[in-house]
């Protein structure tokens, strides 16, 4: 089963995901208001097998010290334009894809 963890999820975003669920088989979705670096050991134990994580701009540090805690990680889906908070060298070395939202705010 593929595990996806959404970080930095607040009420409005949580409601959206609950009202528009991902219709995929064998996918487990977890959500937290915290950033990956702020997880307790207990929380990390429940999330560390994630293959996909999604973070917002509030995830200040998604560096090697955080990423090494997710040994199965294959994709980081940023819910922002910027990606300067992600250790791209680590991701490249470990075959982790990183995607962002380059057109975010284009119509504002």
Short mmCIF file of the C-alpha atoms (twelve columns), coordinates in Angstrom:
data_MODEL
# 
_entry.id   MODEL 
# 
loop_
_atom_site.group_PDB 
_atom_site.id 
_atom_site.type_symbol 
_atom_site.label_atom_id 
_atom_site.label_alt_id 
_atom_site.label_comp_id 
_atom_site.label_asym_id 
_atom_site.label_seq_id 
_atom_site.Cartn_x 
_atom_site.Cartn_y 
_atom_site.Cartn_z 
_atom_site.pdbx_PDB_model_num 
ATOM 1   C CA . UNK A 1   0.000   0.000  0.000   1 
ATOM 2   C CA . UNK A 2   1.308   3.437  -0.928  1 
ATOM 3   C CA . UNK A 3   1.348   5.909  1.938   1 
ATOM 4   C CA . UNK A 4   1.002   9.634  1.248   1 
ATOM 5   C CA . UNK A 5   1.578   12.124 4.051   1 
ATOM 6   C CA . UNK A 6   0.378   15.702 3.712   1 
ATOM 7   C CA . UNK A 7   2.236   18.102 5.993   1 
ATOM 8   C CA . UNK A 8   1.214   21.662 6.908   1 
ATOM 9   C CA . UNK A 9   -2.485  20.865 6.445   1 
ATOM 10  C CA . UNK A 10  -4.885  23.337 8.035   1 
ATOM 11  C CA . UNK A 11  -8.675  23.248 8.395   1 
ATOM 12  C CA . UNK A 12  -9.620  24.588 4.955   1 
ATOM 13  C CA . UNK A 13  -7.206  22.224 3.210   1 
ATOM 14  C CA . UNK A 14  -8.244  19.268 5.360   1 
ATOM 15  C CA . UNK A 15  -11.905 19.903 4.511   1 
ATOM 16  C CA . UNK A 16  -11.058 20.038 0.796   1 
ATOM 17  C CA . UNK A 17  -9.264  16.687 0.894   1 
ATOM 18  C CA . UNK A 18  -12.058 15.120 2.937   1 
ATOM 19  C CA . UNK A 19  -14.726 16.409 0.524   1 
ATOM 20  C CA . UNK A 20  -12.670 15.407 -2.556  1 
ATOM 21  C CA . UNK A 21  -11.029 12.120 -1.637  1 
ATOM 22  C CA . UNK A 22  -8.393  10.513 -3.791  1 
ATOM 23  C CA . UNK A 23  -10.103 7.620  -5.551  1 
ATOM 24  C CA . UNK A 24  -7.216  5.212  -5.726  1 
ATOM 25  C CA . UNK A 25  -6.858  1.676  -4.475  1 
ATOM 26  C CA . UNK A 26  -4.168  0.694  -2.036  1 
ATOM 27  C CA . UNK A 27  -3.414  4.255  -0.933  1 
ATOM 28  C CA . UNK A 28  -3.277  5.401  2.673   1 
ATOM 29  C CA . UNK A 29  -3.416  9.150  3.286   1 
ATOM 30  C CA . UNK A 30  -2.315  10.840 6.488   1 
ATOM 31  C CA . UNK A 31  -2.494  14.566 7.273   1 
ATOM 32  C CA . UNK A 32  -0.874  16.727 9.916   1 
ATOM 33  C CA . UNK A 33  -0.552  20.446 10.634  1 
ATOM 34  C CA . UNK A 34  3.119   19.945 11.441  1 
ATOM 35  C CA . UNK A 35  6.160   20.219 9.213   1 
ATOM 36  C CA . UNK A 36  8.263   17.069 8.747   1 
ATOM 37  C CA . UNK A 37  11.041  18.446 10.975  1 
ATOM 38  C CA . UNK A 38  8.588   18.978 13.851  1 
ATOM 39  C CA . UNK A 39  7.348   15.395 14.186  1 
ATOM 40  C CA . UNK A 40  7.631   13.595 17.494  1 
ATOM 41  C CA . UNK A 41  9.219   10.147 17.475  1 
ATOM 42  C CA . UNK A 42  5.758   8.615  17.916  1 
ATOM 43  C CA . UNK A 43  4.339   10.551 14.943  1 
ATOM 44  C CA . UNK A 44  7.363   9.749  12.818  1 
ATOM 45  C CA . UNK A 45  6.960   6.032  13.532  1 
ATOM 46  C CA . UNK A 46  3.483   6.184  11.977  1 
ATOM 47  C CA . UNK A 47  4.626   8.150  8.907   1 
ATOM 48  C CA . UNK A 48  8.208   7.109  8.163   1 
ATOM 49  C CA . UNK A 49  7.213   4.472  5.593   1 
ATOM 50  C CA . UNK A 50  5.615   7.110  3.341   1 
ATOM 51  C CA . UNK A 51  6.503   6.927  -0.346  1 
ATOM 52  C CA . UNK A 52  5.095   10.383 -1.054  1 
ATOM 53  C CA . UNK A 53  5.101   13.486 1.098   1 
ATOM 54  C CA . UNK A 54  3.463   16.794 0.296   1 
ATOM 55  C CA . UNK A 55  4.553   20.003 1.992   1 
ATOM 56  C CA . UNK A 56  3.531   23.638 1.867   1 
ATOM 57  C CA . UNK A 57  5.786   26.673 2.149   1 
ATOM 58  C CA . UNK A 58  5.651   26.487 5.949   1 
ATOM 59  C CA . UNK A 59  7.874   23.386 5.846   1 
ATOM 60  C CA . UNK A 60  10.968  25.434 6.523   1 
ATOM 61  C CA . UNK A 61  13.475  22.579 6.382   1 
ATOM 62  C CA . UNK A 62  13.119  19.488 4.248   1 
ATOM 63  C CA . UNK A 63  16.818  18.751 4.376   1 
ATOM 64  C CA . UNK A 64  18.841  15.558 4.564   1 
ATOM 65  C CA . UNK A 65  18.277  15.172 8.324   1 
ATOM 66  C CA . UNK A 66  14.525  15.075 7.700   1 
ATOM 67  C CA . UNK A 67  14.575  13.124 4.435   1 
ATOM 68  C CA . UNK A 68  16.693  10.289 5.812   1 
ATOM 69  C CA . UNK A 69  13.815  9.526  8.198   1 
ATOM 70  C CA . UNK A 70  11.689  8.504  5.181   1 
ATOM 71  C CA . UNK A 71  13.641  5.576  3.669   1 
ATOM 72  C CA . UNK A 72  10.870  4.630  1.191   1 
ATOM 73  C CA . UNK A 73  10.407  8.166  -0.132  1 
ATOM 74  C CA . UNK A 74  9.975   8.427  -3.909  1 
ATOM 75  C CA . UNK A 75  8.275   11.807 -4.386  1 
ATOM 76  C CA . UNK A 76  8.029   15.180 -2.666  1 
ATOM 77  C CA . UNK A 77  5.022   17.108 -3.944  1 
ATOM 78  C CA . UNK A 78  5.370   20.749 -2.982  1 
ATOM 79  C CA . UNK A 79  2.147   22.720 -2.701  1 
ATOM 80  C CA . UNK A 80  4.035   25.904 -3.560  1 
ATOM 81  C CA . UNK A 81  6.169   27.462 -6.267  1 
ATOM 82  C CA . UNK A 82  9.366   27.620 -4.261  1 
ATOM 83  C CA . UNK A 83  11.535  24.580 -3.611  1 
ATOM 84  C CA . UNK A 84  14.492  26.193 -1.862  1 
ATOM 85  C CA . UNK A 85  13.481  24.467 1.395   1 
ATOM 86  C CA . UNK A 86  14.216  21.002 -0.072  1 
ATOM 87  C CA . UNK A 87  17.674  19.440 -0.214  1 
ATOM 88  C CA . UNK A 88  17.711  18.748 -3.955  1 
ATOM 89  C CA . UNK A 89  21.178  17.178 -3.853  1 
ATOM 90  C CA . UNK A 90  19.967  14.594 -1.339  1 
ATOM 91  C CA . UNK A 91  16.903  13.922 -3.463  1 
ATOM 92  C CA . UNK A 92  19.005  13.443 -6.596  1 
ATOM 93  C CA . UNK A 93  21.396  11.079 -4.806  1 
ATOM 94  C CA . UNK A 94  18.484  8.979  -3.520  1 
ATOM 95  C CA . UNK A 95  16.267  8.999  -6.610  1 
ATOM 96  C CA . UNK A 96  13.542  11.118 -5.013  1 
ATOM 97  C CA . UNK A 97  11.485  13.184 -7.433  1 
ATOM 98  C CA . UNK A 98  10.519  16.727 -6.434  1 
ATOM 99  C CA . UNK A 99  7.665   18.625 -8.059  1 
ATOM 100 C CA . UNK A 100 6.247   22.065 -7.381  1 
ATOM 101 C CA . UNK A 101 3.446   24.303 -8.639  1 
ATOM 102 C CA . UNK A 102 5.305   26.652 -11.013 1 
ATOM 103 C CA . UNK A 103 2.171   28.505 -12.140 1 
ATOM 104 C CA . UNK A 104 0.778   29.125 -8.661  1 
ATOM 105 C CA . UNK A 105 -0.708  32.613 -8.495  1 
ATOM 106 C CA . UNK A 106 -0.432  33.308 -12.244 1 
ATOM 107 C CA . UNK A 107 -4.079  34.342 -12.452 1 
ATOM 108 C CA . UNK A 108 -4.062  36.658 -9.422  1 
# 
